[in-house]
PDB file of C-alpha atoms and ligand atoms in Angstrom:
ATOM      1  CA  MET A 285      30.871  39.054 -11.564  1.00  0.00           C
ATOM      2  CA  ARG A 286      31.993  38.424  -8.000  1.00  0.00           C
ATOM      3  CA  LYS A 287      29.722  35.944  -6.146  1.00  0.00           C
ATOM      4  CA  THR A 288      27.896  37.490  -3.189  1.00  0.00           C
ATOM      5  CA  THR A 289      26.427  35.976  -0.038  1.00  0.00           C
ATOM      6  CA  LEU A 290      22.966  36.508  -1.552  1.00  0.00           C
ATOM      7  CA  ASP A 291      23.889  34.639  -4.752  1.00  0.00           C
ATOM      8  CA  LEU A 292      25.152  31.714  -2.717  1.00  0.00           C
ATOM      9  CA  LEU A 293      22.316  31.647  -0.173  1.00  0.00           C
ATOM     10  CA  ALA A 294      19.797  31.532  -3.021  1.00  0.00           C
ATOM     11  CA  ARG A 295      21.262  28.134  -3.922  1.00  0.00           C
ATOM     12  CA  LYS A 296      20.496  26.469  -0.567  1.00  0.00           C
ATOM     13  CA  GLY A 297      18.710  23.195  -1.174  1.00  0.00           C
ATOM     14  CA  THR A 298      19.098  23.493  -4.946  1.00  0.00           C
ATOM     15  CA  GLN A 299      22.558  23.790  -6.521  1.00  0.00           C
ATOM     16  CA  PRO A 300      25.532  22.659  -4.396  1.00  0.00           C
ATOM     17  CA  ILE A 301      28.345  25.126  -3.762  1.00  0.00           C
ATOM     18  CA  SER A 302      31.981  24.338  -4.544  1.00  0.00           C
ATOM     19  CA  MET A 303      34.821  25.694  -2.455  1.00  0.00           C
ATOM     20  CA  LEU A 304      38.572  25.037  -2.515  1.00  0.00           C
ATOM     21  CA  THR A 305      41.426  26.452  -0.511  1.00  0.00           C
ATOM     22  CA  ALA A 306      44.131  28.593  -2.117  1.00  0.00           C
ATOM     23  CA  TYR A 307      47.057  30.487  -0.661  1.00  0.00           C
ATOM     24  CA  ASP A 308      48.701  32.122  -3.681  1.00  0.00           C
ATOM     25  CA  TYR A 309      47.907  34.163  -6.796  1.00  0.00           C
ATOM     26  CA  ASN A 310      48.295  31.515  -9.505  1.00  0.00           C
ATOM     27  CA  THR A 311      46.349  28.786  -7.739  1.00  0.00           C
ATOM     28  CA  ALA A 312      43.542  31.249  -7.020  1.00  0.00           C
ATOM     29  CA  LYS A 313      43.540  32.285 -10.687  1.00  0.00           C
ATOM     30  CA  ASN A 314      43.241  28.651 -11.833  1.00  0.00           C
ATOM     31  CA  ILE A 315      40.482  27.848  -9.340  1.00  0.00           C
ATOM     32  CA  ASP A 316      38.633  30.998 -10.382  1.00  0.00           C
ATOM     33  CA  GLU A 317      38.986  30.081 -14.061  1.00  0.00           C
ATOM     34  CA  ALA A 318      37.395  26.702 -13.229  1.00  0.00           C
ATOM     35  CA  GLU A 319      34.398  28.691 -11.903  1.00  0.00           C
ATOM     36  CA  VAL A 320      34.600  27.267  -8.384  1.00  0.00           C
ATOM     37  CA  ASP A 321      32.197  29.362  -6.284  1.00  0.00           C
ATOM     38  CA  MET A 322      34.277  30.122  -3.210  1.00  0.00           C
ATOM     39  CA  ILE A 323      37.974  30.197  -2.327  1.00  0.00           C
ATOM     40  CA  LEU A 324      39.090  29.728   1.258  1.00  0.00           C
ATOM     41  CA  VAL A 325      42.425  31.103   2.366  1.00  0.00           C
ATOM     42  CA  GLY A 326      42.512  28.588   5.190  1.00  0.00           C
ATOM     43  CA  ASP A 327      44.813  28.707   8.172  1.00  0.00           C
ATOM     44  CA  SER A 328      45.675  25.205   6.922  1.00  0.00           C
ATOM     45  CA  LEU A 329      48.361  27.240   5.174  1.00  0.00           C
ATOM     46  CA  GLY A 330      50.306  26.583   8.374  1.00  0.00           C
ATOM     47  CA  ASN A 331      50.402  22.882   7.463  1.00  0.00           C
ATOM     48  CA  VAL A 332      50.454  22.843   3.684  1.00  0.00           C
ATOM     49  CA  MET A 333      52.442  25.996   2.879  1.00  0.00           C
ATOM     50  CA  LEU A 334      54.634  26.632   5.916  1.00  0.00           C
ATOM     51  CA  GLY A 335      55.282  23.070   7.123  1.00  0.00           C
ATOM     52  CA  TYR A 336      54.022  23.538  10.694  1.00  0.00           C
ATOM     53  CA  GLU A 337      52.659  20.565  12.598  1.00  0.00           C
ATOM     54  CA  ASN A 338      49.332  22.337  13.195  1.00  0.00           C
ATOM     55  CA  THR A 339      47.612  25.680  12.536  1.00  0.00           C
ATOM     56  CA  LEU A 340      48.338  27.294  15.912  1.00  0.00           C
ATOM     57  CA  ALA A 341      51.379  29.344  14.902  1.00  0.00           C
ATOM     58  CA  VAL A 342      49.647  31.039  11.959  1.00  0.00           C
ATOM     59  CA  THR A 343      49.295  34.812  12.465  1.00  0.00           C
ATOM     60  CA  VAL A 344      46.924  37.490  11.204  1.00  0.00           C
ATOM     61  CA  ASP A 345      49.842  38.879   9.179  1.00  0.00           C
ATOM     62  CA  ASP A 346      50.351  35.459   7.530  1.00  0.00           C
ATOM     63  CA  MET A 347      46.654  35.336   6.623  1.00  0.00           C
ATOM     64  CA  ILE A 348      46.747  38.863   5.202  1.00  0.00           C
ATOM     65  CA  HIS A 349      49.907  38.162   3.183  1.00  0.00           C
ATOM     66  CA  HIS A 350      48.366  35.086   1.507  1.00  0.00           C
ATOM     67  CA  GLY A 351      44.858  36.573   1.394  1.00  0.00           C
ATOM     68  CA  LYS A 352      46.051  39.541  -0.674  1.00  0.00           C
ATOM     69  CA  ALA A 353      47.654  37.251  -3.247  1.00  0.00           C
ATOM     70  CA  VAL A 354      44.497  35.133  -3.548  1.00  0.00           C
ATOM     71  CA  VAL A 355      42.223  38.155  -3.934  1.00  0.00           C
ATOM     72  CA  ARG A 356      44.465  39.421  -6.771  1.00  0.00           C
ATOM     73  CA  GLY A 357      44.024  36.074  -8.549  1.00  0.00           C
ATOM     74  CA  ALA A 358      40.285  35.535  -8.052  1.00  0.00           C
ATOM     75  CA  LYS A 359      37.911  37.732 -10.001  1.00  0.00           C
ATOM     76  CA  ASN A 360      34.603  35.868  -9.599  1.00  0.00           C
ATOM     77  CA  ALA A 361      34.860  33.507  -6.652  1.00  0.00           C
ATOM     78  CA  MET A 362      33.968  34.748  -3.197  1.00  0.00           C
ATOM     79  CA  VAL A 363      37.182  34.842  -1.174  1.00  0.00           C
ATOM     80  CA  VAL A 364      36.947  33.881   2.505  1.00  0.00           C
ATOM     81  CA  VAL A 365      39.963  34.328   4.796  1.00  0.00           C
ATOM     82  CA  ASP A 366      40.383  32.354   8.028  1.00  0.00           C
ATOM     83  CA  MET A 367      40.814  34.140  11.324  1.00  0.00           C
ATOM     84  CA  PRO A 368      43.833  32.402  12.899  1.00  0.00           C
ATOM     85  CA  PHE A 369      44.305  31.142  16.447  1.00  0.00           C
ATOM     86  CA  MET A 370      44.045  33.882  19.101  1.00  0.00           C
ATOM     87  CA  SER A 371      42.825  36.540  16.664  1.00  0.00           C
ATOM     88  CA  TYR A 372      39.273  36.312  18.083  1.00  0.00           C
ATOM     89  CA  GLN A 373      39.315  33.994  21.104  1.00  0.00           C
ATOM     90  CA  ALA A 374      40.348  36.546  23.755  1.00  0.00           C
ATOM     91  CA  SER A 375      37.624  39.156  23.232  1.00  0.00           C
ATOM     92  CA  VAL A 376      34.833  40.474  21.043  1.00  0.00           C
ATOM     93  CA  GLU A 377      36.945  43.578  20.437  1.00  0.00           C
ATOM     94  CA  ASP A 378      39.908  41.528  19.163  1.00  0.00           C
ATOM     95  CA  ALA A 379      37.511  39.655  16.890  1.00  0.00           C
ATOM     96  CA  VAL A 380      36.068  42.785  15.284  1.00  0.00           C
ATOM     97  CA  ARG A 381      39.448  44.535  14.927  1.00  0.00           C
ATOM     98  CA  ASN A 382      41.161  41.514  13.367  1.00  0.00           C
ATOM     99  CA  ALA A 383      38.228  40.714  11.071  1.00  0.00           C
ATOM    100  CA  GLY A 384      38.251  44.384   9.993  1.00  0.00           C
ATOM    101  CA  ARG A 385      41.997  44.277   9.305  1.00  0.00           C
ATOM    102  CA  ILE A 386      41.655  41.100   7.250  1.00  0.00           C
ATOM    103  CA  ILE A 387      38.825  42.542   5.160  1.00  0.00           C
ATOM    104  CA  ALA A 388      40.405  45.987   4.684  1.00  0.00           C
ATOM    105  CA  GLU A 389      43.941  44.788   3.949  1.00  0.00           C
ATOM    106  CA  THR A 390      43.178  41.787   1.721  1.00  0.00           C
ATOM    107  CA  GLY A 391      40.001  42.906  -0.065  1.00  0.00           C
ATOM    108  CA  CYS A 392      38.378  39.522   0.660  1.00  0.00           C
ATOM    109  CA  GLN A 393      34.596  39.232   1.014  1.00  0.00           C
ATOM    110  CA  ALA A 394      34.192  37.256   4.253  1.00  0.00           C
ATOM    111  CA  VAL A 395      36.063  35.807   7.225  1.00  0.00           C
ATOM    112  CA  LYS A 396      35.813  32.354   8.797  1.00  0.00           C
ATOM    113  CA  LEU A 397      36.278  31.453  12.439  1.00  0.00           C
ATOM    114  CA  GLU A 398      36.165  28.227  14.421  1.00  0.00           C
ATOM    115  CA  GLY A 399      33.751  27.574  17.277  1.00  0.00           C
ATOM    116  CA  GLY A 400      30.057  27.320  18.094  1.00  0.00           C
ATOM    117  CA  THR A 401      27.798  28.723  20.813  1.00  0.00           C
ATOM    118  CA  GLU A 402      30.740  30.047  22.834  1.00  0.00           C
ATOM    119  CA  TYR A 403      31.850  32.315  19.963  1.00  0.00           C
ATOM    120  CA  ALA A 404      28.404  33.443  18.825  1.00  0.00           C
ATOM    121  CA  ASP A 405      28.995  36.881  20.407  1.00  0.00           C
ATOM    122  CA  ARG A 406      32.138  37.347  18.234  1.00  0.00           C
ATOM    123  CA  ILE A 407      30.205  36.377  15.108  1.00  0.00           C
ATOM    124  CA  LYS A 408      27.366  38.757  15.958  1.00  0.00           C
ATOM    125  CA  ALA A 409      29.770  41.665  16.496  1.00  0.00           C
ATOM    126  CA  ILE A 410      31.689  41.000  13.265  1.00  0.00           C
ATOM    127  CA  VAL A 411      28.463  40.722  11.253  1.00  0.00           C
ATOM    128  CA  THR A 412      27.204  43.933  12.893  1.00  0.00           C
ATOM    129  CA  ALA A 413      30.375  45.612  11.622  1.00  0.00           C
ATOM    130  CA  GLY A 414      29.268  44.679   8.101  1.00  0.00           C
ATOM    131  CA  ILE A 415      31.525  41.671   7.573  1.00  0.00           C
ATOM    132  CA  PRO A 416      30.049  38.351   6.354  1.00  0.00           C
ATOM    133  CA  VAL A 417      31.071  35.390   8.517  1.00  0.00           C
ATOM    134  CA  VAL A 418      31.493  31.694   7.791  1.00  0.00           C
ATOM    135  CA  ALA A 419      31.426  29.678  11.022  1.00  0.00           C
ATOM    136  CA  HIS A 420      33.331  26.405  11.434  1.00  0.00           C
ATOM    137  CA  ILE A 421      32.189  23.613  13.759  1.00  0.00           C
ATOM    138  CA  GLY A 422      32.816  19.891  14.222  1.00  0.00           C
ATOM    139  CA  LEU A 423      36.537  19.206  14.027  1.00  0.00           C
ATOM    140  CA  THR A 424      38.069  22.606  14.731  1.00  0.00           C
ATOM    141  CA  PRO A 425      41.841  22.254  14.182  1.00  0.00           C
ATOM    142  CA  GLN A 426      42.696  25.286  16.357  1.00  0.00           C
ATOM    143  CA  SER A 427      41.407  23.225  19.321  1.00  0.00           C
ATOM    144  CA  VAL A 428      43.454  20.136  18.434  1.00  0.00           C
ATOM    145  CA  ASN A 429      44.999  20.056  21.907  1.00  0.00           C
ATOM    146  CA  THR A 430      41.626  19.897  23.642  1.00  0.00           C
ATOM    147  CA  LEU A 431      40.035  17.594  21.060  1.00  0.00           C
ATOM    148  CA  GLY A 432      42.936  15.159  21.514  1.00  0.00           C
ATOM    149  CA  GLY A 433      43.696  14.841  17.799  1.00  0.00           C
ATOM    150  CA  TYR A 434      42.013  15.105  14.411  1.00  0.00           C
ATOM    151  CA  LYS A 435      38.960  12.907  14.949  1.00  0.00           C
ATOM    152  CA  VAL A 436      35.388  12.671  13.709  1.00  0.00           C
ATOM    153  CA  GLN A 437      33.152  14.783  15.978  1.00  0.00           C
ATOM    154  CA  GLY A 438      29.537  14.425  17.123  1.00  0.00           C
ATOM    155  CA  ARG A 439      29.523  10.650  17.391  1.00  0.00           C
ATOM    156  CA  THR A 440      27.610  10.418  20.705  1.00  0.00           C
ATOM    157  CA  GLU A 441      24.058  11.660  21.134  1.00  0.00           C
ATOM    158  CA  GLU A 442      25.212  14.327  23.594  1.00  0.00           C
ATOM    159  CA  LYS A 443      27.911  15.611  21.229  1.00  0.00           C
ATOM    160  CA  ALA A 444      25.549  15.529  18.265  1.00  0.00           C
ATOM    161  CA  THR A 445      22.991  17.598  20.220  1.00  0.00           C
ATOM    162  CA  LYS A 446      25.736  20.108  21.085  1.00  0.00           C
ATOM    163  CA  LEU A 447      26.800  20.387  17.430  1.00  0.00           C
ATOM    164  CA  LEU A 448      23.226  20.998  16.314  1.00  0.00           C
ATOM    165  CA  ALA A 449      22.877  23.682  19.004  1.00  0.00           C
ATOM    166  CA  ASP A 450      26.194  25.213  17.860  1.00  0.00           C
ATOM    167  CA  ALA A 451      25.011  25.336  14.256  1.00  0.00           C
ATOM    168  CA  LYS A 452      21.796  27.075  15.304  1.00  0.00           C
ATOM    169  CA  ALA A 453      23.665  29.528  17.551  1.00  0.00           C
ATOM    170  CA  VAL A 454      26.188  30.634  14.920  1.00  0.00           C
ATOM    171  CA  CYS A 455      23.389  30.929  12.427  1.00  0.00           C
ATOM    172  CA  GLU A 456      21.329  33.064  14.799  1.00  0.00           C
ATOM    173  CA  ALA A 457      24.412  35.227  15.383  1.00  0.00           C
ATOM    174  CA  GLY A 458      24.433  35.984  11.656  1.00  0.00           C
ATOM    175  CA  ALA A 459      26.828  33.518  10.014  1.00  0.00           C
ATOM    176  CA  PHE A 460      25.717  33.042   6.402  1.00  0.00           C
ATOM    177  CA  ALA A 461      27.528  29.705   6.117  1.00  0.00           C
ATOM    178  CA  VAL A 462      28.825  27.021   8.447  1.00  0.00           C
ATOM    179  CA  THR A 463      31.724  24.708   7.689  1.00  0.00           C
ATOM    180  CA  LEU A 464      31.072  21.215   9.050  1.00  0.00           C
ATOM    181  CA  GLU A 465      34.356  19.357   9.406  1.00  0.00           C
ATOM    182  CA  CYS A 466      34.508  15.603  10.112  1.00  0.00           C
ATOM    183  CA  VAL A 467      30.886  15.146  11.132  1.00  0.00           C
ATOM    184  CA  PRO A 468      28.890  11.932  10.545  1.00  0.00           C
ATOM    185  CA  GLU A 469      26.755  12.208   7.421  1.00  0.00           C
ATOM    186  CA  PRO A 470      23.336  11.835   9.137  1.00  0.00           C
ATOM    187  CA  LEU A 471      24.169  14.641  11.591  1.00  0.00           C
ATOM    188  CA  ALA A 472      25.425  16.925   8.789  1.00  0.00           C
ATOM    189  CA  LYS A 473      22.177  16.235   6.922  1.00  0.00           C
ATOM    190  CA  GLN A 474      20.099  17.069   9.988  1.00  0.00           C
ATOM    191  CA  ILE A 475      22.007  20.334  10.548  1.00  0.00           C
ATOM    192  CA  THR A 476      21.672  21.256   6.872  1.00  0.00           C
ATOM    193  CA  GLU A 477      17.910  20.738   7.018  1.00  0.00           C
ATOM    194  CA  GLN A 478      17.479  22.694  10.241  1.00  0.00           C
ATOM    195  CA  ILE A 479      19.418  25.915   9.607  1.00  0.00           C
ATOM    196  CA  PRO A 480      18.861  28.621   7.002  1.00  0.00           C
ATOM    197  CA  ALA A 481      22.614  29.172   6.540  1.00  0.00           C
ATOM    198  CA  LEU A 482      24.623  27.200   3.988  1.00  0.00           C
ATOM    199  CA  THR A 483      26.488  24.161   5.254  1.00  0.00           C
ATOM    200  CA  ILE A 484      29.850  23.543   3.611  1.00  0.00           C
ATOM    201  CA  GLY A 485      31.122  20.068   4.386  1.00  0.00           C
ATOM    202  CA  ILE A 486      34.603  18.632   4.615  1.00  0.00           C
ATOM    203  CA  GLY A 487      34.322  15.021   5.696  1.00  0.00           C
ATOM    204  CA  ALA A 488      30.614  15.583   6.378  1.00  0.00           C
ATOM    205  CA  GLY A 489      29.133  13.364   3.678  1.00  0.00           C
ATOM    206  CA  ARG A 490      26.860  13.950   0.740  1.00  0.00           C
ATOM    207  CA  PHE A 491      23.992  16.099   1.982  1.00  0.00           C
ATOM    208  CA  THR A 492      25.545  19.451   2.889  1.00  0.00           C
ATOM    209  CA  ASP A 493      24.849  22.554   0.772  1.00  0.00           C
ATOM    210  CA  GLY A 494      28.428  22.608  -0.462  1.00  0.00           C
ATOM    211  CA  GLN A 495      31.840  20.966  -0.221  1.00  0.00           C
ATOM    212  CA  VAL A 496      35.332  22.249   0.523  1.00  0.00           C
ATOM    213  CA  LEU A 497      38.712  20.551   0.132  1.00  0.00           C
ATOM    214  CA  VAL A 498      42.301  21.637   0.663  1.00  0.00           C
ATOM    215  CA  TYR A 499      43.618  21.951  -2.888  1.00  0.00           C
ATOM    216  CA  GLN A 500      46.930  20.164  -2.199  1.00  0.00           C
ATOM    217  CA  ASP A 501      44.971  17.150  -0.908  1.00  0.00           C
ATOM    218  CA  MET A 502      42.675  16.891  -3.926  1.00  0.00           C
ATOM    219  CA  LEU A 503      45.587  17.348  -6.337  1.00  0.00           C
ATOM    220  CA  GLY A 504      47.704  14.682  -4.628  1.00  0.00           C
ATOM    221  CA  TYR A 505      50.471  17.240  -4.058  1.00  0.00           C
ATOM    222  CA  SER A 506      52.318  15.202  -1.449  1.00  0.00           C
ATOM    223  CA  ASP A 507      52.765  11.458  -1.182  1.00  0.00           C
ATOM    224  CA  GLY A 508      51.721  11.450   2.472  1.00  0.00           C
ATOM    225  CA  ARG A 509      48.545   9.910   3.849  1.00  0.00           C
ATOM    226  CA  THR A 510      45.313  11.857   3.266  1.00  0.00           C
ATOM    227  CA  ALA A 511      42.052  11.667   5.199  1.00  0.00           C
ATOM    228  CA  LYS A 512      39.344   9.206   4.124  1.00  0.00           C
ATOM    229  CA  PHE A 513      37.082  12.026   2.929  1.00  0.00           C
ATOM    230  CA  VAL A 514      39.583  13.316   0.334  1.00  0.00           C
ATOM    231  CA  LYS A 515      39.046  12.423  -3.310  1.00  0.00           C
ATOM    232  CA  LYS A 516      42.285  12.698  -5.289  1.00  0.00           C
ATOM    233  CA  TYR A 517      41.642  14.318  -8.662  1.00  0.00           C
ATOM    234  CA  ALA A 518      45.291  14.225  -9.719  1.00  0.00           C
ATOM    235  CA  ASP A 519      48.674  12.844  -8.713  1.00  0.00           C
ATOM    236  CA  LEU A 520      50.741  16.026  -8.786  1.00  0.00           C
ATOM    237  CA  HIS A 521      53.352  14.497  -6.519  1.00  0.00           C
ATOM    238  CA  SER A 522      54.351  12.007  -9.213  1.00  0.00           C
ATOM    239  CA  VAL A 523      54.120  14.604 -11.994  1.00  0.00           C
ATOM    240  CA  MET A 524      56.333  17.068 -10.098  1.00  0.00           C
ATOM    241  CA  LEU A 525      58.841  14.464  -8.972  1.00  0.00           C
ATOM    242  CA  GLU A 526      59.208  13.167 -12.514  1.00  0.00           C
ATOM    243  CA  ALA A 527      59.673  16.708 -13.897  1.00  0.00           C
ATOM    244  CA  PHE A 528      62.229  17.673 -11.233  1.00  0.00           C
ATOM    245  CA  LYS A 529      64.222  14.472 -11.830  1.00  0.00           C
ATOM    246  CA  GLN A 530      64.132  15.026 -15.598  1.00  0.00           C
ATOM    247  CA  TYR A 531      65.325  18.628 -15.143  1.00  0.00           C
ATOM    248  CA  LYS A 532      68.228  17.536 -12.945  1.00  0.00           C
ATOM    249  CA  SER A 533      69.219  14.913 -15.461  1.00  0.00           C
ATOM    250  CA  ASP A 534      68.933  17.383 -18.396  1.00  0.00           C
ATOM    251  CA  VAL A 535      71.127  19.928 -16.609  1.00  0.00           C
ATOM    252  CA  GLU A 536      73.720  17.324 -15.763  1.00  0.00           C
ATOM    253  CA  SER A 537      73.773  15.918 -19.309  1.00  0.00           C
ATOM    254  CA  ARG A 538      73.753  19.456 -20.830  1.00  0.00           C
ATOM    255  CA  SER A 539      70.582  18.674 -22.804  1.00  0.00           C
ATOM    256  CA  PHE A 540      68.964  21.701 -21.139  1.00  0.00           C
ATOM    257  CA  PRO A 541      69.234  24.418 -22.334  1.00  0.00           C
ATOM    258  CA  ASN A 542      69.367  23.439 -26.013  1.00  0.00           C
ATOM    259  CA  GLU A 543      69.241  25.411 -29.293  1.00  0.00           C
ATOM    260  CA  GLU A 544      65.597  26.482 -28.730  1.00  0.00           C
ATOM    261  CA  GLN A 545      66.185  27.890 -25.282  1.00  0.00           C
ATOM    262  CA  LYS A 546      69.151  30.114 -26.039  1.00  0.00           C
ATOM    263  CA  TYR A 547      69.441  33.763 -27.165  1.00  0.00           C
ATOM    264  CA  ASN A 548      71.585  34.648 -30.175  1.00  0.00           C
TER     265      ASN A 548
HETATM  266  O1  KIV B1485      41.964  25.957   7.083  1.00  0.00           O
HETATM  267  C1  KIV B1485      41.307  25.277   6.283  1.00  0.00           C
HETATM  268  O2  KIV B1485      41.752  24.901   5.199  1.00  0.00           O
HETATM  269  C2  KIV B1485      39.943  24.924   6.654  1.00  0.00           C
HETATM  270  C3  KIV B1485      39.268  23.862   5.843  1.00  0.00           C
HETATM  271  C4  KIV B1485      39.780  22.551   6.272  1.00  0.00           C
HETATM  272  C5  KIV B1485      37.807  23.966   5.918  1.00  0.00           C
HETATM  273  O3  KIV B1485      39.426  25.441   7.594  1.00  0.00           O
END
């Protein structure tokens, strides 16, 4: 049975919620089989799937293309699709139209957008249109050029107060969950205790209602540097490299294909 917002909200303060990103059918199918609660088709696909330097060039069409594949693979997890840069920033009308397109064309169950108090009107309008919203505050990668890089947010008292106000505002606007990215643990705990919505942390410590990771990071897909908050559950980079090297060598030595892999 597909997880609903009500199922997940009922777990606030009791059973933590697991979320992973996915961008394709097979990964979604595997994550779903592992009974992870939520799958995020993040605009991080710009970085990890398309090789861009940041998420700013990702389009609504990109999100729909990958979102459709993920929805086909996930039968039980709630699928959330990110609203990419400039799909909601310019106006409330853009926000509702693009959220509607994403929901209608992918079949996902919710959308996610970055920003706090200043985007509460977009969240309210999307929720009014019948679309569940996950908000995203703290480090918001679509604002990398104003944030001056990918840094922990809310470190001063003033910034922490603003983040708490943002969490309350998006919650009041109707967001059923709030992603907290790169926020000090005590602040994430305080936000979690003070809002009725679910908090889903990424680099926000131990006390949020749930956790999300980019699946390539947690699988060790590339040999590049990962953020401090990532726990590597596998070393797929080494596994893949070894397999690709072995394949090349087998082809060159004519040991692949062999008797078993041929048709008579
Ligand atoms: O795009 C993404 O993958 C995200 C997560 C980092 C939360 O927004």
